[in-house]
mmCIF file of C-alpha atoms in Angstrom:
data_model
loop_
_atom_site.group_PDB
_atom_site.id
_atom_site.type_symbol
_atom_site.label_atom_id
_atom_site.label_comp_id
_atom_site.label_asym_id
_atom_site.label_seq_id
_atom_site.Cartn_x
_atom_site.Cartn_y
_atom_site.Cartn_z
ATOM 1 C CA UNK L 1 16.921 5.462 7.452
ATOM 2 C CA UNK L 2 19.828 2.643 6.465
ATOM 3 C CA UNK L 3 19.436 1.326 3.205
ATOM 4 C CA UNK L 4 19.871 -2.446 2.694
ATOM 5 C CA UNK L 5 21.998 -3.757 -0.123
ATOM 6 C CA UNK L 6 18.767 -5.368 -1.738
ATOM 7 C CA UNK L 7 16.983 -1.672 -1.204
ATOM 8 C CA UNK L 8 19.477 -0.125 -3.194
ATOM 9 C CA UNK L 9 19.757 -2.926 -5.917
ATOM 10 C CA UNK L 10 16.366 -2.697 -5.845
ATOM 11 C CA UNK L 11 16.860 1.066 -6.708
ATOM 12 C CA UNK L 12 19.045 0.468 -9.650
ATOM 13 C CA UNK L 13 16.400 -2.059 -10.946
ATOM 14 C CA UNK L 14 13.655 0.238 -10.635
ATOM 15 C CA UNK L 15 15.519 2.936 -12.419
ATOM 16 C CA UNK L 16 16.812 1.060 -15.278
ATOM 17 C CA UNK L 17 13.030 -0.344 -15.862
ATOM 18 C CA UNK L 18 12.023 3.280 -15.604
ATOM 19 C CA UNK L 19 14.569 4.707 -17.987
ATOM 20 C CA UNK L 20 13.706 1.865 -20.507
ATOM 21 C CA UNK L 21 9.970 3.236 -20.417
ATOM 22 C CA UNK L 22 10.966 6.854 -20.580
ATOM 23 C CA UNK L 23 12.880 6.492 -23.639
ATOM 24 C CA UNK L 24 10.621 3.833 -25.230
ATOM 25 C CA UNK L 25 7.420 6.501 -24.768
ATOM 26 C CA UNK L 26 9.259 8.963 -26.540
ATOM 27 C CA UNK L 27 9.125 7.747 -30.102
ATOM 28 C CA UNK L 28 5.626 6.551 -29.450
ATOM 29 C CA UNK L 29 4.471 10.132 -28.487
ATOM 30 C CA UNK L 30 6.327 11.698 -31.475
ATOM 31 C CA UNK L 31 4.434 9.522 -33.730
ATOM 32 C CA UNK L 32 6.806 6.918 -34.777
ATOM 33 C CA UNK L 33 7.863 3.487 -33.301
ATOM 34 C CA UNK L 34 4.312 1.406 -33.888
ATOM 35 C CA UNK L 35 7.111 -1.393 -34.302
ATOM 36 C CA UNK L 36 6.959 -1.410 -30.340
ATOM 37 C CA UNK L 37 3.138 -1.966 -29.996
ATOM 38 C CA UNK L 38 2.360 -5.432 -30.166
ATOM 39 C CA UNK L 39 -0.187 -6.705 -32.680
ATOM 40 C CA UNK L 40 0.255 -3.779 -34.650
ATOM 41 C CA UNK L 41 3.478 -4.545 -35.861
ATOM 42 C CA UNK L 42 2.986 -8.620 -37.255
ATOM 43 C CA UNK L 43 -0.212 -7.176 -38.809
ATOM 44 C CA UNK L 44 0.800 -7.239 -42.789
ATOM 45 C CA UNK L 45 1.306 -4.083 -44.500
ATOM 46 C CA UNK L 46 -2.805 -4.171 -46.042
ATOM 47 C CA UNK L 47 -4.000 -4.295 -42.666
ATOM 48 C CA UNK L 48 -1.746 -1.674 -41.027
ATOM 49 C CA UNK L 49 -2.739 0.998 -43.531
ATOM 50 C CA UNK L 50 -6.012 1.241 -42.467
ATOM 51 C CA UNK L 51 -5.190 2.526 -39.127
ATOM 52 C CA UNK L 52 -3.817 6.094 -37.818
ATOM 53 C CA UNK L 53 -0.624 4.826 -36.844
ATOM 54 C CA UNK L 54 0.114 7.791 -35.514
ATOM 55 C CA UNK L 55 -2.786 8.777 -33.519
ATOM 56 C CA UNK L 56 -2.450 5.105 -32.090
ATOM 57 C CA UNK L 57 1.750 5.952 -31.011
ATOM 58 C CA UNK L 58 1.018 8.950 -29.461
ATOM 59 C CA UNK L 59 -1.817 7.309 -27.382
ATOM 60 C CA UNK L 60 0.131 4.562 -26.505
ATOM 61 C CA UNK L 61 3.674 6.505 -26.032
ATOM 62 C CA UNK L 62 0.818 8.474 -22.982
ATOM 63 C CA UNK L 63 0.564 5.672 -21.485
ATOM 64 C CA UNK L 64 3.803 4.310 -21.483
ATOM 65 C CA UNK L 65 4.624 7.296 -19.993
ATOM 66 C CA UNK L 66 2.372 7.476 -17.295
ATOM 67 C CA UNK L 67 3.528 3.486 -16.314
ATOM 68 C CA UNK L 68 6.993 4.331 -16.490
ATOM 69 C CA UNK L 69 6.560 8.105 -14.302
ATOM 70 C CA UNK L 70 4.208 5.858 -11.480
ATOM 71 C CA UNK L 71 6.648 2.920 -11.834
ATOM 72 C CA UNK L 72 9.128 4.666 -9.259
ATOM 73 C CA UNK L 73 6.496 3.875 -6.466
ATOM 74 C CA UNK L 74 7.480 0.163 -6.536
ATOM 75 C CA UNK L 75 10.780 0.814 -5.183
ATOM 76 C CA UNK L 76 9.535 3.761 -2.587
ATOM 77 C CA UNK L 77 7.005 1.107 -1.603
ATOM 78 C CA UNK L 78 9.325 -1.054 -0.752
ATOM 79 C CA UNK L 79 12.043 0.702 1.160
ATOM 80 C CA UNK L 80 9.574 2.512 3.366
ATOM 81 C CA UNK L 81 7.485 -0.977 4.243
ATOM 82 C CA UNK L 82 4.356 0.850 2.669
ATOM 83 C CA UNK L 83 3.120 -1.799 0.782
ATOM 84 C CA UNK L 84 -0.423 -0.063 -0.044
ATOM 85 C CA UNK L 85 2.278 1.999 -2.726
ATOM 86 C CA UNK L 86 2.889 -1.209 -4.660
ATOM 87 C CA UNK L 87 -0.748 -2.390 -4.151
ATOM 88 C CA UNK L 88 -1.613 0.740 -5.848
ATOM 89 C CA UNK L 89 0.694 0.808 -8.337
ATOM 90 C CA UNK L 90 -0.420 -2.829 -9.604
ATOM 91 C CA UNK L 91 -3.926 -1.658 -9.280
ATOM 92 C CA UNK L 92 -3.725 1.121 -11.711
ATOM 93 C CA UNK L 93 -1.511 -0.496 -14.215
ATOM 94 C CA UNK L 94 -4.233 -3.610 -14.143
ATOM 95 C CA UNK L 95 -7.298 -1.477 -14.695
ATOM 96 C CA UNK L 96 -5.234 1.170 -17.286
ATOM 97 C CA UNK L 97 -4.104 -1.871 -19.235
ATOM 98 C CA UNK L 98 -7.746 -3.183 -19.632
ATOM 99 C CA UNK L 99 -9.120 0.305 -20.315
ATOM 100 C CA UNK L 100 -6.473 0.662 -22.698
ATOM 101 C CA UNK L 101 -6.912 -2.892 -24.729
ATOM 102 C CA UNK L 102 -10.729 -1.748 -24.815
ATOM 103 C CA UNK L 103 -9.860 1.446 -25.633
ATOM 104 C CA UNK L 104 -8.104 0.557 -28.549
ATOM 105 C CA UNK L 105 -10.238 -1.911 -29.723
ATOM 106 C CA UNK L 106 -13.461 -0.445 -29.739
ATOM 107 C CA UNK L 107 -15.002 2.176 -31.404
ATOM 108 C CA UNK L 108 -13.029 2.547 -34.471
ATOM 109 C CA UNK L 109 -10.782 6.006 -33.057
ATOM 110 C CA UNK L 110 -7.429 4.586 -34.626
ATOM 111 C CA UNK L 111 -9.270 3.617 -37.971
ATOM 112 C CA UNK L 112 -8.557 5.933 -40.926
#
């Protein structure tokens, strides 16, 4: 197989994107970093202290991580001409980002 200049810049894309993730999940799943949730970080300080802001990083920094370890597939997608890959891909971050705004928002599991 002969990569194409726009495979492999496609590559270095991907990657970069990926590595962004990666290291943006890993304050989330330690706890810290609700700064990078949106919402939850222009709520005032009142409002904020009334959720588990930790409980709500390290569910978050999860699925950060499991977008940014499936992200990979974009690029794999496209250099082998399988475009079910990226179909998929979109798929599952479509439905896991509406699970995870209903998720969030219902039931009262990040309240304190």
């Amino acid at each position: 197989m002969h990569l194409t200049g726009n495979d492999i810049a496609a590559c270095v894309i991907v990657g970069i994107i990926t590595l962004l993730m990666l290291f943006m999940s890993i304050p989330l799943l330690r706890g810290r970093g609700a700064w990078l949730i949106a919402g939850f970080n222009t709520m005032d300080k009142k409002e904020r202290e009334k959720y588990d802001a930790e409980a709500l990083c390290q569910f978050m920094g999860r699925y950060l991580l499991s977008v940014a370890l499936l992200t990979p597939a974009i690029a794999i997608g496209g250099i082998l001409k399988l475009n079910w890959i990226c179909i998929g891909y979109a798929l599952y971050v479509l439905i896991s980002v509406i699970f995870v705004v209903i998720y969030c928002n219902t039931g009262n599991r990040f309240k304190k």
